[in-house]
Amino acid sequence: MNAYHIIIAGHGGQGILFAGKFISYAGMIREKNVSWLPTYGPEMRGGTAKCSVIISDAPVGSPIVTKPDVLIAMNLPSLDRYEPECAIGAKVIVDSALVPRQLVRTDLAGYYIPAQKLAEDNGLHGLTNMIMVGKAIREIGVCAYEDIEAAMEKTVPERKKNLLSANLKAVEIGYNFPRYSFE
Amino acid sequence: MAKVTFNIDRCKGCNLCVEACPKKILALSHDELNAKGFHPVEIIDESRCIGCGFCATMCPEAAITVEKEGRAEISAAMEKVLMKGNEAMAEAAIIAGCRFFFGYPITPQTEVAAYMAKRMLEVGGVNLQAESELAAISMVMGASSTGVRVMTSSSSPGISLMGEGISYLAGCDLPALLINVQRAGPGLGGIQPAQSDYFQATRSMAHGDFHIISLAPNSVQEMADLTMKAFDLADQYRMQVMILADAILGQMMEPVILRDAEKKKLPEKTWAVTGTGGRRKKNIINSLYLSVEELDKVNRERFARYKIVEEKETLFEEYMTDDAEIVMAAYGATSRICKNAIATARTKGIKVGLIRPITLWPFPKKAFQKVAQRAKAFLCVEMSMGQMIDDIRLAVGGSKRVAFCGRVGGMVPSPEEILEKLEQLNGGGVNA
């Protein structure tokens, strides 16, 4: 059975929930079973935001992810909080522009990308999340590269269609960013 | 383009819709008369209608329906969409023909009200944020009296506040849909998921002898499907039907197909207060009976109806119970976690299955009695201190051990701790 148990975490406003929705839609396109569970409390107004996504061949049981095999960490508190919870061998994508440390655990695979800086350098303010997603697609294969456009069409609401190409560009940047070790 | 339909005989020619129409395409008929003897409203140029629904909102007789094309096509296309449980319930209610929503926002249910605020405008319905839950349920009562499909939604503390009104709905035999997206209690409690309103939903909603039908979905798809079914049940039996969900189901997104509503043949609402047109004795909706004999009679009639519901409408899912020695019982979100635990337990050679009640009232007693003949023990899993477990004990009558695994305060039981409980039960002579 093939399944991804994903946690995406950062602070409210970074587009954590949107990134999760995009990955869910990408799974749906491939007829996978998916679930998406957000934080919905005061976090929504600017605390720590977290989103659990499961993409699975089998029907999804509990939508709660307790041992993620994929972690996308978009700030330091999120990495501090969820790194210990990761399953052995989990793959962790870290925004190295925002998180000033490497993984502590040696049984995890870390992928570092200065996503926040890349977003600013490319005039993609607010799209750090999609750069991280691009990196996750490249390194982990959370969804197929060919599905990016179709999934984005479904995720971006009608009234924000003008932002479609910027979102796609952000995913591209993340996808094409070379692997590098943390300095 | 939008489609406007009028219930001509309800129109009293008050002209309010004519004035509200921004396109000025409504007018009172000059030559036609309706059953009440008024000149009813008519549409002059439907092609210019923008579907704003102002006319329907203004109409004091609720005689106007506006249907806007576009969004309604979602259901026709049968396309899978990613939706929150709360939103799926709201859209399903619209598909089922509900055009009246009265509520008050409360986490983790607020998306229902937010969705309705947008959507009721598009379909020409009424969405009203009341000043309190007590006001909302009273509005539900008023709307239901006129025979329309109406709903409200809230979360635990808000439902408690509605208790009085729900008892009045029961006393008046008025159909209504009530949604409870449970959060942790008691008091204001917390906003995290819980299942601690089971007693309230199945036993003690409020004063007086009455039951409501309680439906417990466990996926976003079921939240949509059961919402549509709930309206049919409510109209069929003149009962109040509750969807008892929890914060996990309300907040999570899953793919859902919004099917068209099943066209069931339902009894005509001859009791509705719609005006008599001078043709018959007027209907009165009332729950006060000063004659003891009469009150005794209506109570007995109501319970005769409850009996039919118990016989015909009990729903449950059985999962891997055929060879099960331990049978788990769980509803809603916890039933999904139990299925995860079953998958692992089975690889360890523990023969375990699950009965998932879909109707909590009526409770699927017979399903439990049937498996009790061969199962060795039961394990009830709830996000409460143990409420549904009472119904299982009543059903199996002390013949078998009924163990409990629960979490409260907004915590959710993990598959691992359920597995641990199963291993204990299995090792405790059950499998000897």
Coordinates of C-alpha atoms in Angstrom, one line a residue, chain B residues 4-344:
Chain B
V4 CA -38.2 32.8 -10.8
T5 CA -41.2 30.8 -9.7
F6 CA -44.2 32.2 -7.7
N7 CA -46.6 30.3 -5.5
I8 CA -49.4 32.5 -6.9
D9 CA -52.0 31.5 -4.4
R10 CA -49.9 32.6 -1.5
C11 CA -49.4 36.1 -2.9
K12 CA -51.3 38.9 -1.2
G13 CA -50.4 41.6 -3.7
C14 CA -48.4 43.6 -1.2
N15 CA -46.1 45.0 -3.9
L16 CA -42.9 44.6 -1.8
C17 CA -41.1 42.4 -4.3
V18 CA -42.0 44.8 -7.2
E19 CA -40.3 47.6 -5.3
A20 CA -37.3 45.5 -4.3
C21 CA -36.5 44.4 -7.9
P22 CA -33.5 46.3 -9.1
K23 CA -34.3 45.5 -12.7
K24 CA -38.0 46.5 -12.4
I25 CA -39.2 43.4 -14.1
L26 CA -41.9 42.5 -11.6
A27 CA -45.5 43.8 -11.6
L28 CA -48.9 43.0 -10.2
S29 CA -51.2 41.4 -12.7
H30 CA -54.0 43.5 -14.0
D31 CA -56.5 40.9 -15.0
E32 CA -55.6 37.8 -13.0
L33 CA -57.0 37.0 -9.6
N34 CA -55.6 34.3 -7.2
A35 CA -57.4 32.0 -4.8
K36 CA -57.2 34.7 -2.1
G37 CA -58.8 37.3 -4.5
F38 CA -55.6 39.4 -4.9
H39 CA -53.9 40.5 -8.1
P40 CA -50.8 38.3 -7.9
V41 CA -47.3 39.3 -8.9
E42 CA -45.9 38.3 -12.3
I43 CA -42.6 38.6 -14.1
I44 CA -42.6 40.8 -17.2
D45 CA -39.2 39.9 -18.7
E46 CA -37.5 36.9 -17.2
S47 CA -34.5 37.2 -19.5
R48 CA -33.4 40.3 -17.7
C49 CA -33.5 38.6 -14.2
I50 CA -30.1 38.7 -12.6
G51 CA -31.1 36.2 -9.9
C52 CA -30.3 38.5 -7.0
G53 CA -33.1 37.0 -4.9
F54 CA -34.2 40.4 -3.4
C55 CA -37.8 39.6 -4.3
A56 CA -37.7 36.3 -2.5
T57 CA -36.1 37.8 0.5
M58 CA -38.7 40.6 0.7
C59 CA -41.7 38.4 0.2
P60 CA -43.5 38.1 3.6
E61 CA -45.4 35.1 2.3
A62 CA -42.3 33.2 1.2
A63 CA -44.0 32.7 -2.1
I64 CA -41.1 33.4 -4.4
T65 CA -38.3 31.0 -5.4
V66 CA -35.3 32.2 -7.4
E67 CA -33.0 29.6 -8.9
K68 CA -29.7 30.7 -10.4
E69 CA -28.0 28.6 -12.9
G70 CA -24.3 27.9 -12.7
R71 CA -23.6 26.8 -9.2
A72 CA -26.5 24.4 -9.3
E73 CA -24.7 22.6 -12.2
I74 CA -22.2 21.2 -9.7
S75 CA -24.7 18.6 -8.6
A76 CA -25.7 17.8 -12.2
A77 CA -22.2 17.2 -13.3
M78 CA -21.6 14.7 -10.5
E79 CA -18.0 15.9 -10.3
K80 CA -15.8 15.0 -7.4
V81 CA -15.0 18.2 -5.4
L82 CA -12.9 18.7 -2.4
M83 CA -15.1 20.2 0.4
K84 CA -15.1 20.6 4.1
G85 CA -17.7 18.5 5.9
N86 CA -19.5 21.7 7.1
E87 CA -19.7 23.0 3.5
A88 CA -20.9 19.7 2.1
M89 CA -23.8 19.6 4.6
A90 CA -24.8 23.1 3.6
E91 CA -24.7 22.4 -0.1
A92 CA -26.6 19.1 0.3
A93 CA -29.3 21.0 2.2
I94 CA -29.7 23.4 -0.7
I95 CA -29.9 20.4 -3.1
A96 CA -32.6 18.9 -0.9
G97 CA -34.6 22.0 -1.3
C98 CA -33.9 23.8 2.0
R99 CA -34.3 27.6 1.4
F100 CA -34.3 28.8 5.0
F101 CA -31.3 28.8 7.3
F102 CA -31.3 30.4 10.7
G103 CA -28.3 30.2 12.9
Y104 CA -25.6 31.8 15.0
P105 CA -21.8 31.2 14.3
I106 CA -19.8 29.1 16.6
T107 CA -16.6 27.2 16.1
P108 CA -16.2 24.5 14.7
Q109 CA -19.5 24.8 12.8
T110 CA -19.2 28.3 11.4
E111 CA -18.5 27.2 7.8
V112 CA -22.1 26.0 7.6
A113 CA -23.5 29.5 8.3
A114 CA -20.8 31.2 6.2
Y115 CA -21.6 29.0 3.2
M116 CA -25.3 29.6 3.6
A117 CA -24.8 33.3 3.8
K118 CA -23.3 33.2 0.3
R119 CA -25.4 30.4 -1.2
M120 CA -28.9 31.4 -0.1
L121 CA -28.6 34.7 -1.9
E122 CA -27.8 32.8 -5.1
V123 CA -30.7 30.4 -4.8
G124 CA -33.2 33.0 -3.6
G125 CA -33.4 31.5 -0.1
V126 CA -33.3 33.2 3.3
N127 CA -30.3 33.2 5.5
L128 CA -30.5 35.0 8.8
Q129 CA -28.0 35.3 11.5
A130 CA -30.1 35.4 14.6
E131 CA -29.2 37.3 17.8
S132 CA -28.9 34.0 19.7
E133 CA -29.4 30.3 19.2
L134 CA -32.7 30.5 21.1
A135 CA -33.9 33.1 18.5
A136 CA -32.6 30.9 15.7
I137 CA -34.5 27.8 16.8
S138 CA -37.7 29.9 17.2
M139 CA -37.3 31.1 13.6
V140 CA -36.9 27.5 12.5
M141 CA -40.2 26.8 14.2
G142 CA -41.9 29.6 12.5
A143 CA -40.6 28.6 9.0
S144 CA -41.4 24.9 9.6
S145 CA -45.0 25.8 10.5
T146 CA -45.5 27.0 7.0
G147 CA -44.4 23.7 5.5
V148 CA -41.0 24.7 4.1
R149 CA -37.7 22.9 4.5
V150 CA -35.7 24.7 7.2
M151 CA -32.6 24.0 9.1
T152 CA -30.2 25.4 11.8
S153 CA -26.7 24.4 12.8
S154 CA -24.6 24.9 15.8
S155 CA -22.0 23.3 18.1
S156 CA -22.5 21.9 21.6
P157 CA -23.1 24.9 23.8
G158 CA -25.4 26.5 21.1
I159 CA -27.4 23.3 20.8
S160 CA -28.0 23.3 24.6
L161 CA -29.4 26.8 24.3
M162 CA -31.8 25.6 21.5
G163 CA -33.1 22.8 23.7
E164 CA -36.3 24.6 24.7
G165 CA -37.2 25.3 21.1
I166 CA -36.4 21.7 20.0
S167 CA -38.9 20.5 22.6
Y168 CA -41.5 22.8 21.2
L169 CA -40.8 21.6 17.7
A170 CA -41.3 18.0 19.0
G171 CA -44.5 19.1 20.8
C172 CA -45.8 20.6 17.6
D173 CA -44.6 17.7 15.4
L174 CA -42.7 20.2 13.1
P175 CA -40.0 18.7 10.8
A176 CA -36.6 20.4 11.0
L177 CA -32.9 19.7 10.4
L178 CA -30.6 20.4 13.3
I179 CA -26.8 20.1 12.9
N180 CA -24.5 19.7 15.9
V181 CA -20.8 19.8 15.1
Q182 CA -19.7 18.7 18.5
R183 CA -16.9 20.3 20.5
A184 CA -15.6 19.5 23.9
G185 CA -17.7 20.4 27.0
P186 CA -19.2 20.9 29.4
G187 CA -19.9 24.6 29.6
L188 CA -18.0 26.5 26.9
G189 CA -15.5 23.6 27.0
G190 CA -13.1 23.9 24.1
I191 CA -13.3 24.1 20.3
Q192 CA -11.6 20.7 19.7
P193 CA -13.5 17.6 18.6
A194 CA -15.6 15.6 21.0
Q195 CA -18.6 13.2 21.1
S196 CA -19.9 14.1 24.5
D197 CA -23.4 15.2 23.3
Y198 CA -24.5 11.6 22.7
F199 CA -26.8 11.5 25.7
Q200 CA -28.2 14.9 24.7
A201 CA -28.9 13.8 21.2
T202 CA -30.4 10.4 22.1
R203 CA -32.0 10.9 25.5
S204 CA -32.3 14.3 27.0
M205 CA -32.5 17.0 24.4
A206 CA -35.0 18.9 26.6
H207 CA -38.1 18.5 28.7
G208 CA -40.9 16.2 27.8
D209 CA -41.3 12.8 26.3
F210 CA -39.9 12.9 22.9
H211 CA -37.2 11.6 20.6
I212 CA -35.3 13.1 17.7
I213 CA -33.7 11.0 15.0
S214 CA -29.9 11.3 15.3
L215 CA -27.7 10.6 12.3
A216 CA -23.9 10.1 12.7
P217 CA -21.9 10.4 9.4
N218 CA -18.3 9.4 9.3
S219 CA -17.1 11.0 6.1
V220 CA -17.7 14.2 4.1
Q221 CA -19.6 12.1 1.5
E222 CA -21.9 10.8 4.2
M223 CA -22.4 14.3 5.7
A224 CA -23.8 15.3 2.3
D225 CA -25.9 12.1 1.8
L226 CA -27.3 12.0 5.3
T227 CA -28.2 15.7 5.2
M228 CA -30.5 15.0 2.2
K229 CA -31.9 11.9 3.8
A230 CA -32.5 13.9 7.0
F231 CA -35.0 16.2 5.3
D232 CA -36.9 13.2 3.9
L233 CA -37.0 11.6 7.3
A234 CA -38.1 14.8 9.0
D235 CA -41.0 15.3 6.5
Q236 CA -42.0 11.6 6.4
Y237 CA -42.4 11.3 10.2
R238 CA -42.9 15.0 11.2
M239 CA -39.8 14.7 13.3
Q240 CA -36.7 16.7 14.2
V241 CA -33.6 15.1 12.7
M242 CA -30.1 15.9 14.0
I243 CA -26.8 15.3 12.2
L244 CA -24.5 14.6 15.1
A245 CA -21.0 15.3 13.7
D246 CA -17.8 16.4 15.4
A247 CA -15.1 19.0 14.8
I248 CA -12.9 16.6 12.8
L249 CA -15.7 15.8 10.3
G250 CA -16.8 19.4 10.1
Q251 CA -13.3 20.8 9.4
M252 CA -11.7 18.1 7.2
M253 CA -11.9 18.2 3.5
E254 CA -12.4 15.0 1.4
P255 CA -13.5 14.4 -2.1
V256 CA -17.3 14.4 -2.3
I257 CA -19.9 13.8 -5.1
L258 CA -23.0 15.9 -4.6
R259 CA -25.7 13.7 -6.0
D260 CA -29.1 15.0 -7.0
A261 CA -31.7 14.6 -4.3
E262 CA -33.7 11.4 -4.3
K263 CA -37.3 12.1 -5.2
K264 CA -39.1 10.3 -2.4
K265 CA -42.9 10.3 -2.3
L266 CA -43.6 12.1 1.0
P267 CA -46.9 12.8 2.8
E268 CA -48.5 16.1 1.9
K269 CA -48.1 18.8 4.6
T270 CA -51.9 19.3 5.2
W271 CA -51.1 20.6 8.6
A272 CA -49.0 23.6 7.4
V273 CA -50.1 27.1 8.2
T274 CA -50.4 28.6 4.8
G275 CA -53.7 30.4 5.0
T276 CA -57.0 28.8 4.1
G277 CA -58.1 30.7 1.1
G278 CA -61.5 30.6 2.8
R279 CA -61.9 27.0 1.9
R280 CA -61.4 25.0 5.1
K281 CA -60.9 25.3 8.8
K282 CA -57.6 27.0 9.6
N283 CA -54.6 25.0 10.8
I284 CA -53.2 25.8 14.2
I285 CA -49.6 24.8 15.3
N286 CA -49.6 24.4 19.1
S287 CA -48.0 22.4 21.8
L288 CA -50.2 23.4 24.7
Y289 CA -53.0 21.0 25.7
L290 CA -55.0 21.8 28.8
S291 CA -57.0 18.6 28.5
V292 CA -55.1 15.8 30.0
E293 CA -56.8 13.2 27.8
E294 CA -55.9 15.0 24.7
L295 CA -52.3 15.5 25.7
D296 CA -52.1 11.8 26.6
K297 CA -53.5 11.0 23.1
V298 CA -51.0 13.1 21.2
N299 CA -48.1 11.7 23.2
R300 CA -49.2 8.2 22.4
E301 CA -49.7 8.9 18.7
R302 CA -46.2 10.4 18.6
F303 CA -44.7 7.3 20.2
A304 CA -46.6 5.1 17.7
R305 CA -44.7 7.0 15.0
Y306 CA -41.4 6.6 16.9
K307 CA -42.0 2.9 16.9
I308 CA -42.3 2.8 13.1
V309 CA -39.1 4.8 12.9
E310 CA -37.3 2.3 15.1
E311 CA -38.5 -0.6 12.9
K312 CA -37.9 0.9 9.5
E313 CA -35.1 3.5 9.8
T314 CA -32.3 2.0 11.8
L315 CA -29.0 2.2 10.0
F316 CA -25.5 0.8 10.8
E317 CA -22.4 -0.5 9.1
E318 CA -20.8 -3.8 10.0
Y319 CA -17.1 -4.1 9.3
M320 CA -15.2 -7.4 9.5
T321 CA -17.5 -8.8 12.2
D322 CA -18.0 -12.2 10.5
D323 CA -15.3 -14.0 12.4
A324 CA -14.7 -11.3 15.1
E325 CA -14.1 -12.3 18.7
I326 CA -13.8 -8.7 19.8
V327 CA -16.4 -6.3 18.3
M328 CA -15.6 -2.6 18.6
A329 CA -18.4 0.0 18.5
A330 CA -17.8 3.6 17.4
Y331 CA -19.6 6.3 15.4
G332 CA -18.4 9.4 13.5
A333 CA -14.7 10.2 13.3
T334 CA -13.7 7.6 15.9
S335 CA -15.0 4.8 13.7
R336 CA -12.4 5.8 11.2
I337 CA -9.6 5.5 13.8
C338 CA -11.0 2.1 14.8
K339 CA -10.6 0.9 11.2
N340 CA -7.0 1.9 11.3
A341 CA -6.6 -0.1 14.6
I342 CA -8.4 -3.1 13.1
A343 CA -5.9 -3.2 10.1
T344 CA -3.0 -3.5 12.5

